[in-house]
PDB file of C-alpha atoms in Angstrom:
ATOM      1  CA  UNK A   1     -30.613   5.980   6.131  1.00 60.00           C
ATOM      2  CA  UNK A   2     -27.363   5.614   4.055  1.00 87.00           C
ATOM      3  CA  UNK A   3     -24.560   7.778   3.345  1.00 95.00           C
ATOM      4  CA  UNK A   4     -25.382  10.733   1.183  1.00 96.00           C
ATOM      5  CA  UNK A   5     -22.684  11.901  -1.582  1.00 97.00           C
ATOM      6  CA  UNK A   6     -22.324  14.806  -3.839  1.00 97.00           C
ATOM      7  CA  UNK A   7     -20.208  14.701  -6.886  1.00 97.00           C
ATOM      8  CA  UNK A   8     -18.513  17.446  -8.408  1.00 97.00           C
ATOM      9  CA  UNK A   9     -16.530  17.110 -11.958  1.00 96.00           C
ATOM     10  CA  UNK A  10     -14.286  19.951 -12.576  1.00 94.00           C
ATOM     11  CA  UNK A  11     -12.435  20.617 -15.873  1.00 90.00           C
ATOM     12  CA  UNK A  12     -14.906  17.807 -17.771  1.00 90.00           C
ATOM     13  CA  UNK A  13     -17.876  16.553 -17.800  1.00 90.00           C
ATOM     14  CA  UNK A  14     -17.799  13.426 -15.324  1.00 89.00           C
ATOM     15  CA  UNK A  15     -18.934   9.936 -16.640  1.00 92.00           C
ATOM     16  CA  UNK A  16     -21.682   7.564 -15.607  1.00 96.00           C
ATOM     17  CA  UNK A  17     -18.730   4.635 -14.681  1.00 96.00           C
ATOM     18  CA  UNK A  18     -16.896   6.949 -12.425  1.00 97.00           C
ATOM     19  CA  UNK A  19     -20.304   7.528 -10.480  1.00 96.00           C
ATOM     20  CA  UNK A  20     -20.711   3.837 -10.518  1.00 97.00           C
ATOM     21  CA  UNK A  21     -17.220   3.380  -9.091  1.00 97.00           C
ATOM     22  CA  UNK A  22     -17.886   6.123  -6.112  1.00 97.00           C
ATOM     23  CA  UNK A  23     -21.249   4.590  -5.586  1.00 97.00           C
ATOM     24  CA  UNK A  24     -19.020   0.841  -4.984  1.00 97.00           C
ATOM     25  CA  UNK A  25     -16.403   2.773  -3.106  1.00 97.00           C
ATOM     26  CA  UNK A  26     -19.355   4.753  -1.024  1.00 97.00           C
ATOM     27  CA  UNK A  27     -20.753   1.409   0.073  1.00 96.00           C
ATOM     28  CA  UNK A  28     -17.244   1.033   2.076  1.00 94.00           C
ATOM     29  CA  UNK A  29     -17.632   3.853   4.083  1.00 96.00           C
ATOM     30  CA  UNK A  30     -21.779   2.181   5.013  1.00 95.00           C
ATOM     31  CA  UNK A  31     -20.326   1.271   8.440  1.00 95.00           C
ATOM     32  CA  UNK A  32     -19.150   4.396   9.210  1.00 96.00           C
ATOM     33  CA  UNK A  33     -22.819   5.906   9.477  1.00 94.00           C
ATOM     34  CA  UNK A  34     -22.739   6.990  12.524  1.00 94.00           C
ATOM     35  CA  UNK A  35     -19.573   9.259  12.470  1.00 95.00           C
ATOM     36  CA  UNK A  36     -20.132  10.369   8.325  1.00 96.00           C
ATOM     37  CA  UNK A  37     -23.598  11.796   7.146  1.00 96.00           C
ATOM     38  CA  UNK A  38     -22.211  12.677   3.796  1.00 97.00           C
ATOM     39  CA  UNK A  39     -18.999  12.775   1.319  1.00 97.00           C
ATOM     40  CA  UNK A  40     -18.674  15.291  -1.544  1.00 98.00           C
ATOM     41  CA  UNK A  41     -16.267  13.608  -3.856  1.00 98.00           C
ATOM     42  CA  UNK A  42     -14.702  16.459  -6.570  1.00 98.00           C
ATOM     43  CA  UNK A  43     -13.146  15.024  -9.481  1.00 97.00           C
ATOM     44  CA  UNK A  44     -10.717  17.309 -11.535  1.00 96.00           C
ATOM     45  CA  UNK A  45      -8.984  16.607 -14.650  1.00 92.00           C
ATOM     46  CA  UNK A  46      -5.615  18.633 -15.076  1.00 87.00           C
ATOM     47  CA  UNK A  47      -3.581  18.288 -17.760  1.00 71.00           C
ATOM     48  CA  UNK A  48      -0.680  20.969 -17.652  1.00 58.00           C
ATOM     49  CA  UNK A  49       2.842  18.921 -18.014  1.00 60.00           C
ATOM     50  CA  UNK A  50       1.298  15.365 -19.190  1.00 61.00           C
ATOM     51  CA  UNK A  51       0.233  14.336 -22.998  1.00 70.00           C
ATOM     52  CA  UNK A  52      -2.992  12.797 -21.143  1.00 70.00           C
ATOM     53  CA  UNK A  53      -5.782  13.859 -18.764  1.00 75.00           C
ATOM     54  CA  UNK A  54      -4.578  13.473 -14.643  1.00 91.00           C
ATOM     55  CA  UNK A  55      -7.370  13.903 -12.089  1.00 94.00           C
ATOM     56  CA  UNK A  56      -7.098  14.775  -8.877  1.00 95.00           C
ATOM     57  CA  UNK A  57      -9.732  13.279  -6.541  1.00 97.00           C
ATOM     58  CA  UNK A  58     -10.805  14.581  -3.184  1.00 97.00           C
ATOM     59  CA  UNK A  59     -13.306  13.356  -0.621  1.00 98.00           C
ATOM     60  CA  UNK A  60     -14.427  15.679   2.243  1.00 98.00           C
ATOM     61  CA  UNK A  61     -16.775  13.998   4.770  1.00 97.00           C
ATOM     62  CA  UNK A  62     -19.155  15.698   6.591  1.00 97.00           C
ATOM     63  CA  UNK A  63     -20.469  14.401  10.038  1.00 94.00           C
ATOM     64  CA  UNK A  64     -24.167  14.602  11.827  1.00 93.00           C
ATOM     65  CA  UNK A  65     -22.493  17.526  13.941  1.00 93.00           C
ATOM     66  CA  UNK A  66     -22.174  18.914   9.843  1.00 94.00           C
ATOM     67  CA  UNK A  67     -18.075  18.728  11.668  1.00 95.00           C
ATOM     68  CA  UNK A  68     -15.940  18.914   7.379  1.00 94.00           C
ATOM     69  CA  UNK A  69     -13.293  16.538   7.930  1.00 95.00           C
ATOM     70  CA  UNK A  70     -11.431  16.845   4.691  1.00 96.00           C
ATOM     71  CA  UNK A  71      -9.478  13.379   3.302  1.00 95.00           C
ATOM     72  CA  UNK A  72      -6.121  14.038   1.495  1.00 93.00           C
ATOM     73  CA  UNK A  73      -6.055  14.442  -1.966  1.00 94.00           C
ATOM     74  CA  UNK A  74      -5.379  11.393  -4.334  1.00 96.00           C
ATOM     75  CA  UNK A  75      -3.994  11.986  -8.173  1.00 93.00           C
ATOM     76  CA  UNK A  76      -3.136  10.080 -10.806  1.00 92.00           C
ATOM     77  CA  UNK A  77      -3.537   9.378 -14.645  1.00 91.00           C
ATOM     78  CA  UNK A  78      -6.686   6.906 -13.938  1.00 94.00           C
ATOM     79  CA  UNK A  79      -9.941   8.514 -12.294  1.00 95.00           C
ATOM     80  CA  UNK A  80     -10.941   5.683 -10.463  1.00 97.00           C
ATOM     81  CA  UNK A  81      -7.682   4.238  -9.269  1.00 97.00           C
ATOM     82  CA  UNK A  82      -7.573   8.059  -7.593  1.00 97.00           C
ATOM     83  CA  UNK A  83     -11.337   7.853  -6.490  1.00 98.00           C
ATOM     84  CA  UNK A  84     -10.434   4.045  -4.720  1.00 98.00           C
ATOM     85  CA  UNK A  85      -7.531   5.539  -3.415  1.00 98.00           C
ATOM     86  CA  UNK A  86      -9.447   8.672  -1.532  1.00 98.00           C
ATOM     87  CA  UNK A  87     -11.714   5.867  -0.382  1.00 98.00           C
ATOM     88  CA  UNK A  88      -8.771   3.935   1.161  1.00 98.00           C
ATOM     89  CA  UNK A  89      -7.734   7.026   2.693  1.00 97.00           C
ATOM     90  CA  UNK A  90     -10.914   7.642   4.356  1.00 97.00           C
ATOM     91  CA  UNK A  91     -12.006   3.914   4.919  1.00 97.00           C
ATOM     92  CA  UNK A  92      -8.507   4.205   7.351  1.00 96.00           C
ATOM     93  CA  UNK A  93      -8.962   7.253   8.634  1.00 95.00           C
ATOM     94  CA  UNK A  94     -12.522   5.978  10.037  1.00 96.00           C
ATOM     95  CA  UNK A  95     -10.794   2.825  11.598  1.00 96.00           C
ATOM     96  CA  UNK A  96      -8.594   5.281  13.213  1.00 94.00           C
ATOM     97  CA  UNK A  97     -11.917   7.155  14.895  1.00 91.00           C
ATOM     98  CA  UNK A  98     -13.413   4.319  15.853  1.00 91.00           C
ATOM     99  CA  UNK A  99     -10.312   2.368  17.348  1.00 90.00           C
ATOM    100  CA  UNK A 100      -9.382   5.664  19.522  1.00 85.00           C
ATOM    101  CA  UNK A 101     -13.176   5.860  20.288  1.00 79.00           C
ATOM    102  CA  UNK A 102     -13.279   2.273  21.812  1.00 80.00           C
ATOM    103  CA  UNK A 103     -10.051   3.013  23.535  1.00 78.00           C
ATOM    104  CA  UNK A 104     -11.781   5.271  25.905  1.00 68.00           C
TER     105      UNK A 104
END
């Protein structure tokens, strides 16, 4: 059994390629199964102070203990530059886990 993810758009109404590019970015994470159960991913366009939308992106993985370890939050004026980037943040955060878990 896989990863499960929830996505939540906030402040519009989400698009079938940035599923697609958290679905890629998900598969990442497929290693991880046995310390991550599930990710919500919440998308949120903001737009006070810029002429075009910004998102903010945060990932929040859950574990089979349902432990919430949250990721830190990734922004920027793309959507899925700031969904790969909460990814990368988690993908490393994961390695770190695992590395201190073999350590001992």
């Amino acid at each position: 059994m896989g990863i499960g993810m929830q996505i939540v758009y906030l402040g519009f109404p989400g698009a079938a390629q940035l599923e697609a590019e958290a679905g890629v970015q998900l598969v990442r994470l497929a290693r991880f199964g046995a310390l991550v159960s599930t990710c919500h991913l919440a998308i949120e366009a903001m737009r006070p102070g810029h002429a075009g939308p910004h998102y903010d992106v945060r990932l929040d993985l859950i574990t089979p203990a349902h432990e919430f370890k949250p990721i830190a939050h990734c922004a920027g004026d793309d959507a899925e530059t700031a969904i790969r980037g909460a990814f990368d943040l988690a993908e490393h955060e994961l390695e770190t886990i695992t590395a201190r878990t073999r350590e001992h």
